[in-house]
């Protein structure tokens, strides 16, 4: 399978006349088609709702597109709550799923009437003390521990995860919360990340559905929703087969009918909290080759760096690279593609076979629409790039301007010669 960029060399040449590289570019057409497909896949569930993981791509312009399709916001911090509020998400449109949570964030979530999803049983008391009483609707995050396997493949190790309550804790939490006035309950779990298999969600659903049946039987809790969270991944490698969201939705439906319906729980809503699946393939980082170096290896230096995209440096993550205008050229040159940070791991590709790259060539780094810009930082005093939206009609909209030196120095306004630092 060949990865094709959603932007052409001709388009980039026009874009850079106004917005210099590097920049993030998002594909509105692809985003809309994807969210519609997700809704179609779970249309069998009357209460289905996607809560977009704001942390993946915290941009209000993009969140507004998803809201047109009924999506809510999954938030985990104060600023994410503030952004969700700004785009019109309040009440049941917000799922607040955090951990190690400051009390003021619980208060903000309550002020917005968000659904609070507790990560820890001790937070019951904290929320009660902070708000004066528990909300009528709440959720708990479940962690069954051990390893999570699909057939013989270990997908992840929930037992090593800091998130969620044990089985004993979630049963106790439901009892306590019910006694303290909670009337409507939800269950949430996240057992594996970036799975590229259609079996993950149905297997997770089975665990949660069976747990929900037992919780209702033992505690009498009125379980209104089950949140499958995230974990549906994307094929970063060109030879990976992408997930089939229709098969995933159908797999969850079958388990729903096998487990929940016979237990008299056929009205339970299914929620998801997808980030990578929603945005990952529909964003790219566009950068320009500005240097080449011939030493022990062949290096191509680009004007982006790990500040713009840190996943390769942080995880050794693979992101496919297309040299625009050379999509059909033979990949017969072995390169390390690097940024300019004073860190040797500042590399977008190591020993990657690519077409011959010349200074001035534009490179598209694929699948950066989620956990790309969001994970950026300012090491070496580097400034974050602009975010642009490729509209369905082919026009370009700036949805976040590039940082300037003034932005970088803004928090030094206590320094005696601050004005000198911010001079253009």
Coordinates of C-alpha atoms in Angstrom, one line a residue:
X1 CA 0.0 0.0 0.0
X2 CA 1.3 3.4 -1.0
X3 CA 0.8 6.4 1.2
X4 CA -0.4 9.4 -0.8
X5 CA -0.3 12.9 0.6
X6 CA -3.5 14.9 0.4
X7 CA -1.6 18.0 -0.8
X8 CA 0.4 18.4 -4.0
X9 CA 3.7 20.2 -4.8
X10 CA 1.8 22.8 -6.7
X11 CA -0.5 23.5 -3.8
X12 CA 2.4 23.8 -1.4
X13 CA 4.2 26.2 -3.6
X14 CA 1.2 28.5 -3.4
X15 CA 0.8 28.1 0.3
X16 CA 4.4 29.0 1.1
X17 CA 3.9 32.4 -0.6
X18 CA 1.9 33.4 2.5
X19 CA 2.8 30.8 5.1
X20 CA 6.5 29.7 5.3
X21 CA 7.5 26.2 6.2
X22 CA 7.3 24.4 8.5
X23 CA 3.6 24.2 9.0
X24 CA 0.9 21.7 9.9
X25 CA -1.8 21.1 7.3
X26 CA -5.1 19.4 7.9
X27 CA -7.5 17.9 5.4
X28 CA -11.1 19.1 6.0
X29 CA -12.5 16.7 3.5
X30 CA -10.8 13.7 5.0
X31 CA -11.9 14.7 8.6
X32 CA -15.5 15.0 7.6
X33 CA -15.6 11.7 5.8
X34 CA -14.0 9.9 8.7
X35 CA -16.3 11.2 11.4
X36 CA -19.3 10.4 9.3
X37 CA -18.0 6.9 8.8
X38 CA -17.6 6.6 12.6
X39 CA -21.2 7.7 13.2
X40 CA -22.4 5.2 10.6
X41 CA -20.5 2.4 12.2
X42 CA -22.2 2.9 15.6
X43 CA -25.6 4.1 14.3
X44 CA -27.2 0.9 15.7
X45 CA -26.8 2.4 19.2
X46 CA -29.4 5.0 19.9
X47 CA -27.3 6.9 22.5
X48 CA -23.9 6.6 20.7
X49 CA -21.6 9.6 21.1
X50 CA -18.0 10.3 20.2
X51 CA -16.1 12.5 22.7
X52 CA -13.1 13.7 20.7
X53 CA -9.8 13.5 22.7
X54 CA -8.9 17.2 22.8
X55 CA -5.4 16.4 23.9
X56 CA -4.7 14.8 20.5
X57 CA -5.3 18.0 18.5
X58 CA -6.3 20.9 20.6
X59 CA -7.5 23.3 17.9
X60 CA -11.0 24.9 18.2
X61 CA -11.4 25.1 14.4
X62 CA -11.1 21.4 14.1
X63 CA -13.2 20.6 17.1
X64 CA -15.9 22.8 15.6
X65 CA -16.0 20.6 12.5
X66 CA -16.5 17.5 14.7
X67 CA -19.2 19.2 16.7
X68 CA -21.2 19.5 13.4
X69 CA -21.5 15.7 13.5
X70 CA -22.6 15.6 17.2
X71 CA -19.2 14.9 18.8
X72 CA -18.4 16.0 22.3
X73 CA -15.1 16.7 23.9
X74 CA -12.9 14.4 26.1
X75 CA -11.0 16.7 28.4
X76 CA -8.2 16.1 30.9
X77 CA -7.1 19.5 32.0
X78 CA -8.2 23.0 32.9
X79 CA -7.3 24.5 29.5
X80 CA -9.0 21.7 27.6
X81 CA -12.2 22.4 29.6
X82 CA -11.8 26.1 28.7
X83 CA -11.4 25.4 25.0
X84 CA -14.4 23.0 25.0
X85 CA -16.5 25.7 26.7
X86 CA -15.3 28.2 24.1
X87 CA -16.6 26.1 21.2
X88 CA -19.9 25.5 22.9
X89 CA -19.4 22.1 24.5
X90 CA -20.9 22.1 28.0
X91 CA -22.9 19.6 30.0
X92 CA -23.1 16.1 28.6
X93 CA -21.0 17.2 25.7
X94 CA -17.9 17.1 27.9
X95 CA -16.4 14.0 29.4
X96 CA -13.8 15.0 32.0
X97 CA -11.3 12.1 32.3
X98 CA -8.2 13.1 34.2
X99 CA -5.8 11.6 36.7
X100 CA -3.9 13.1 39.6
X101 CA -6.5 15.9 39.3
X102 CA -6.2 19.3 41.0
X103 CA -9.4 20.2 42.9
X104 CA -9.9 23.4 40.8
X105 CA -10.3 21.2 37.7
X106 CA -13.0 19.2 39.3
X107 CA -14.7 22.5 40.2
X108 CA -14.4 23.8 36.6
X109 CA -15.8 20.5 35.2
X110 CA -18.7 20.8 37.6
X111 CA -19.3 24.5 36.6
X112 CA -19.7 23.3 33.0
X113 CA -21.9 20.4 34.1
X114 CA -19.5 18.0 32.5
X115 CA -19.6 14.3 33.2
X116 CA -16.8 13.6 35.7
X117 CA -15.1 10.3 35.1
X118 CA -13.2 9.3 38.2
X119 CA -9.8 7.7 37.8
X120 CA -9.3 6.8 41.5
X121 CA -11.6 5.7 44.3
X122 CA -10.1 8.3 46.6
X123 CA -11.4 11.0 44.3
X124 CA -15.0 10.4 45.5
X125 CA -14.2 12.1 48.7
X126 CA -12.2 14.9 47.0
X127 CA -15.0 15.6 44.6
X128 CA -17.6 15.6 47.4
X129 CA -15.5 18.0 49.5
X130 CA -14.8 20.3 46.5
X131 CA -18.4 20.5 45.2
X132 CA -20.3 20.0 48.5
X133 CA -22.0 16.9 47.1
X134 CA -21.5 14.4 44.2
X135 CA -23.1 15.1 40.8
X136 CA -26.1 13.1 39.9
X137 CA -24.3 11.5 36.9
X138 CA -20.7 10.2 37.3
X139 CA -18.4 7.6 35.7
X140 CA -15.5 5.5 36.9
X141 CA -12.5 4.3 35.0
X142 CA -11.8 0.6 35.3
X143 CA -8.4 -1.2 35.0
X144 CA -8.7 -5.0 35.2
X145 CA -4.9 -5.3 35.6
X146 CA -2.7 -8.1 34.0
X147 CA -2.1 -8.1 30.3
X148 CA -4.5 -7.5 27.5
X149 CA -4.2 -10.1 24.8
X150 CA -5.8 -10.6 21.4
X151 CA -5.3 -14.3 20.6
X152 CA -1.6 -14.8 21.6
X153 CA -0.5 -11.2 21.0
X154 CA 0.0 -8.9 24.0
X155 CA -1.6 -5.6 23.0
X156 CA -0.7 -3.8 26.2
X157 CA -0.1 -4.2 29.9
X158 CA -2.9 -2.6 32.0
X159 CA -1.3 -3.9 35.2
X160 CA 1.6 -1.4 34.6
X161 CA -0.8 1.5 33.8
X162 CA -1.3 4.3 36.3
X163 CA -4.9 4.7 35.1
X164 CA -8.1 3.4 36.6
X165 CA -9.6 1.4 39.5
X166 CA -9.2 -2.3 40.3
X167 CA -12.2 -4.6 40.1
X168 CA -12.7 -4.4 43.8
X169 CA -12.4 -0.7 43.9
X170 CA -14.9 0.0 41.1
X171 CA -17.5 -2.2 42.8
X172 CA -16.9 -0.3 46.1
X173 CA -16.9 3.0 44.3
X174 CA -20.3 2.4 42.8
X175 CA -21.8 1.4 46.2
X176 CA -20.4 4.5 47.9
X177 CA -21.4 6.8 45.1
X178 CA -24.9 5.4 45.0
X179 CA -25.2 5.9 48.8
X180 CA -24.1 9.5 48.3
X181 CA -26.7 10.4 45.8
X182 CA -25.3 9.5 42.4
X183 CA -28.2 8.3 40.2
X184 CA -26.7 7.7 36.8
X185 CA -23.5 5.8 36.2
X186 CA -21.0 5.2 33.5
X187 CA -18.0 2.8 33.0
X188 CA -14.8 3.7 31.2
X189 CA -11.6 1.8 30.3
X190 CA -8.6 2.2 28.1
X191 CA -6.5 -1.0 27.8
X192 CA -4.4 -0.6 24.7
X193 CA -3.1 2.2 22.6
X194 CA -2.9 2.6 18.8
X195 CA -4.2 -0.9 18.0
X196 CA -4.4 -1.7 14.3
X197 CA -6.8 -4.6 14.6
X198 CA -10.6 -4.8 14.2
X199 CA -10.7 -7.1 17.3
X200 CA -9.6 -4.7 20.0
X201 CA -12.9 -2.7 20.5
X202 CA -15.2 -5.8 20.6
X203 CA -12.9 -7.6 23.1
X204 CA -12.7 -4.5 25.3
X205 CA -16.5 -4.1 25.0
X206 CA -17.0 -7.7 26.2
X207 CA -15.0 -7.0 29.3
X208 CA -16.8 -3.8 30.1
X209 CA -20.3 -5.2 29.2
X210 CA -19.8 -8.2 31.5
X211 CA -18.5 -6.0 34.3
X212 CA -21.5 -3.6 33.8
X213 CA -23.9 -6.5 34.2
X214 CA -22.3 -7.6 37.4
X215 CA -22.1 -4.1 38.7
X216 CA -25.8 -3.5 38.2
X217 CA -26.6 -6.8 39.8
X218 CA -24.4 -6.3 42.9
X219 CA -24.8 -2.6 43.5
X220 CA -28.1 -1.7 41.8
X221 CA -26.5 1.1 40.0
X222 CA -28.4 2.5 37.0
X223 CA -25.7 2.3 34.3
X224 CA -26.5 4.7 31.5
X225 CA -23.4 4.5 29.3
X226 CA -20.3 2.5 28.7
X227 CA -17.3 4.4 27.3
X228 CA -14.9 2.4 25.2
X229 CA -12.4 5.3 25.3
X230 CA -9.7 5.3 22.6
X231 CA -7.1 2.8 21.3
X232 CA -8.3 2.4 17.7
X233 CA -5.1 3.2 15.9
X234 CA -3.9 4.2 12.4
X235 CA -1.5 2.5 10.0
X236 CA 1.7 4.6 10.3
X237 CA 3.6 2.1 8.2
X238 CA 2.7 2.0 4.5
X239 CA 2.2 -1.8 4.4
X240 CA -0.1 -1.9 7.4
X241 CA -3.8 -2.7 6.8
X242 CA -6.0 0.1 8.3
X243 CA -8.8 -0.6 10.7
X244 CA -12.2 -1.1 9.2
X245 CA -14.5 1.0 11.4
X246 CA -17.6 -0.6 10.1
X247 CA -16.4 -4.1 11.1
X248 CA -15.4 -2.7 14.5
X249 CA -18.8 -1.2 15.0
X250 CA -20.5 -4.4 14.0
X251 CA -18.2 -6.4 16.3
X252 CA -19.2 -4.2 19.3
X253 CA -22.9 -4.6 18.3
X254 CA -22.7 -8.4 18.4
X255 CA -21.2 -8.4 21.9
X256 CA -23.8 -5.8 23.0
X257 CA -26.6 -8.1 21.9
X258 CA -24.9 -11.2 23.4
X259 CA -24.2 -9.6 26.9
X260 CA -26.2 -6.5 27.6
X261 CA -29.5 -7.1 25.9
X262 CA -30.2 -10.4 27.7
X263 CA -29.4 -8.7 31.0
X264 CA -32.1 -6.1 30.3
X265 CA -29.5 -3.4 29.5
X266 CA -30.4 -2.8 25.9
X267 CA -30.8 0.9 26.4
X268 CA -27.1 1.5 27.5
X269 CA -25.4 4.2 25.4
X270 CA -22.0 3.5 23.9
X271 CA -19.4 6.3 24.0
X272 CA -16.0 6.5 22.4
X273 CA -13.1 8.9 23.0
X274 CA -11.0 8.7 19.8
X275 CA -8.2 11.1 19.0
X276 CA -5.6 9.4 16.8
X277 CA -8.3 7.7 14.7
X278 CA -10.2 10.9 14.2
X279 CA -7.4 13.2 13.2
X280 CA -4.1 11.3 12.7
X281 CA -4.2 10.6 9.0
X282 CA -5.7 13.9 8.1
X283 CA -2.8 16.1 9.3
X284 CA 0.7 16.4 8.0
X285 CA 3.8 18.4 8.7
X286 CA 5.2 20.2 5.7
X287 CA 8.9 21.1 5.8
X288 CA 11.6 22.1 3.4
X289 CA 15.1 20.6 2.9
X290 CA 17.6 23.4 3.8
X291 CA 20.9 21.5 4.3
X292 CA 22.7 18.4 3.3
X293 CA 25.6 16.8 5.1
X294 CA 28.0 14.0 3.9
X295 CA 30.0 12.5 6.8
X296 CA 29.7 9.0 8.2
X297 CA 26.1 9.0 6.9
X298 CA 24.0 11.0 4.4
X299 CA 22.0 13.7 6.2
X300 CA 19.2 15.9 5.0
X301 CA 18.5 18.8 7.3
X302 CA 15.0 20.3 7.2
X303 CA 13.5 23.4 8.7
X304 CA 11.3 21.5 11.1
X305 CA 12.6 19.7 14.2
X306 CA 11.4 17.7 17.1
X307 CA 9.8 20.8 18.5
X308 CA 7.3 20.5 15.7
X309 CA 7.0 16.7 15.9
X310 CA 8.5 14.9 18.8
X311 CA 7.1 11.4 18.3
X312 CA 10.1 10.1 16.3
X313 CA 12.6 11.5 18.9
X314 CA 10.5 10.4 21.9
X315 CA 9.3 7.0 20.8
X316 CA 11.3 6.1 17.8
X317 CA 8.0 6.3 16.0
X318 CA 7.8 5.8 12.3
X319 CA 6.2 8.6 10.2
X320 CA 6.2 8.1 6.4
X321 CA 7.8 10.8 4.3
X322 CA 6.9 11.9 0.8
X323 CA 9.2 14.2 -1.2
X324 CA 6.7 16.3 -3.1
X325 CA 7.1 16.2 -6.8
X326 CA 9.0 12.9 -6.5
X327 CA 6.2 10.6 -5.5
X328 CA 7.0 8.2 -8.3
X329 CA 10.8 8.5 -8.2
X330 CA 12.9 5.5 -7.2
X331 CA 13.8 5.4 -3.5
X332 CA 17.5 4.7 -4.0
X333 CA 19.1 7.1 -1.5
X334 CA 19.7 6.3 2.2
X335 CA 19.2 9.3 4.5
X336 CA 18.8 10.4 8.0
X337 CA 16.3 13.3 7.9
X338 CA 17.1 15.6 10.8
X339 CA 16.1 18.8 12.5
X340 CA 18.4 21.5 14.0
X341 CA 18.1 20.8 17.7
X342 CA 21.1 20.2 19.8
X343 CA 20.0 16.6 20.4
X344 CA 21.1 13.6 18.4
X345 CA 17.6 12.1 18.5
X346 CA 16.2 15.0 16.6
X347 CA 15.6 12.9 13.5
X348 CA 12.4 12.3 11.6
X349 CA 13.8 9.3 9.8
X350 CA 16.9 7.1 10.3
X351 CA 18.4 5.0 7.5
X352 CA 15.3 5.8 5.3
X353 CA 15.3 4.9 1.6
X354 CA 14.0 8.0 -0.2
X355 CA 14.3 9.6 -3.6
X356 CA 17.3 11.9 -4.1
X357 CA 16.6 15.0 -2.1
X358 CA 17.9 18.4 -3.1
X359 CA 17.9 21.6 -1.1
X360 CA 14.6 23.4 -1.6
X361 CA 12.5 20.2 -1.9
X362 CA 9.4 20.1 0.2
X363 CA 8.8 17.0 2.4
X364 CA 5.4 15.8 3.7
X365 CA 5.6 14.0 7.0
X366 CA 2.5 11.9 7.2
X367 CA 0.0 11.0 9.9
X368 CA 0.8 13.9 12.2
X369 CA -2.8 15.1 12.7
X370 CA -3.0 13.7 16.3
X371 CA -0.3 14.0 19.0
X372 CA 1.8 16.0 16.6
X373 CA 1.5 19.8 17.1
X374 CA 0.0 19.1 20.5
X375 CA 3.2 17.6 21.9
X376 CA 5.4 20.5 20.7
X377 CA 7.6 22.5 23.0
X378 CA 10.2 25.3 22.9
X379 CA 13.6 23.6 23.5
X380 CA 16.5 25.6 22.0
X381 CA 14.1 28.6 21.8
X382 CA 12.4 27.1 18.8
X383 CA 9.0 28.5 18.0
X384 CA 5.9 26.4 17.2
X385 CA 4.7 26.5 13.6
X386 CA 1.4 27.6 12.1
X387 CA -1.6 25.2 11.7
X388 CA -3.5 25.5 8.4
X389 CA -6.7 23.9 7.1
X390 CA -7.0 22.7 3.5
X391 CA -10.7 23.4 3.0
X392 CA -12.9 21.2 0.9
X393 CA -12.9 23.9 -1.9
X394 CA -9.1 23.9 -2.0
X395 CA -8.6 27.2 -0.2
X396 CA -6.3 27.5 2.8
X397 CA -7.4 28.8 6.2
X398 CA -5.0 29.7 9.0
X399 CA -6.3 28.0 12.2
X400 CA -3.4 28.9 14.4
X401 CA -0.7 31.4 13.6
X402 CA 3.0 30.6 14.0
X403 CA 4.6 31.6 17.3
X404 CA 6.8 34.7 17.3
X405 CA 9.7 35.7 19.5
X406 CA 7.3 38.0 21.4
X407 CA 5.3 34.9 22.3
X408 CA 8.4 33.1 23.5
X409 CA 9.5 36.0 25.7
X410 CA 6.0 37.0 26.9
X411 CA 6.3 35.3 30.3
X412 CA 9.6 37.2 31.0
X413 CA 7.8 40.5 31.5
X414 CA 9.2 40.5 35.0
X415 CA 12.8 40.7 33.6
X416 CA 14.3 44.2 33.8
X417 CA 15.1 44.6 30.1
X418 CA 12.0 42.7 28.8
X419 CA 11.3 45.3 26.2
X420 CA 14.7 44.7 24.6
X421 CA 13.9 41.0 24.2
X422 CA 10.6 41.5 22.4
X423 CA 11.9 44.0 19.9
X424 CA 11.5 42.9 16.3

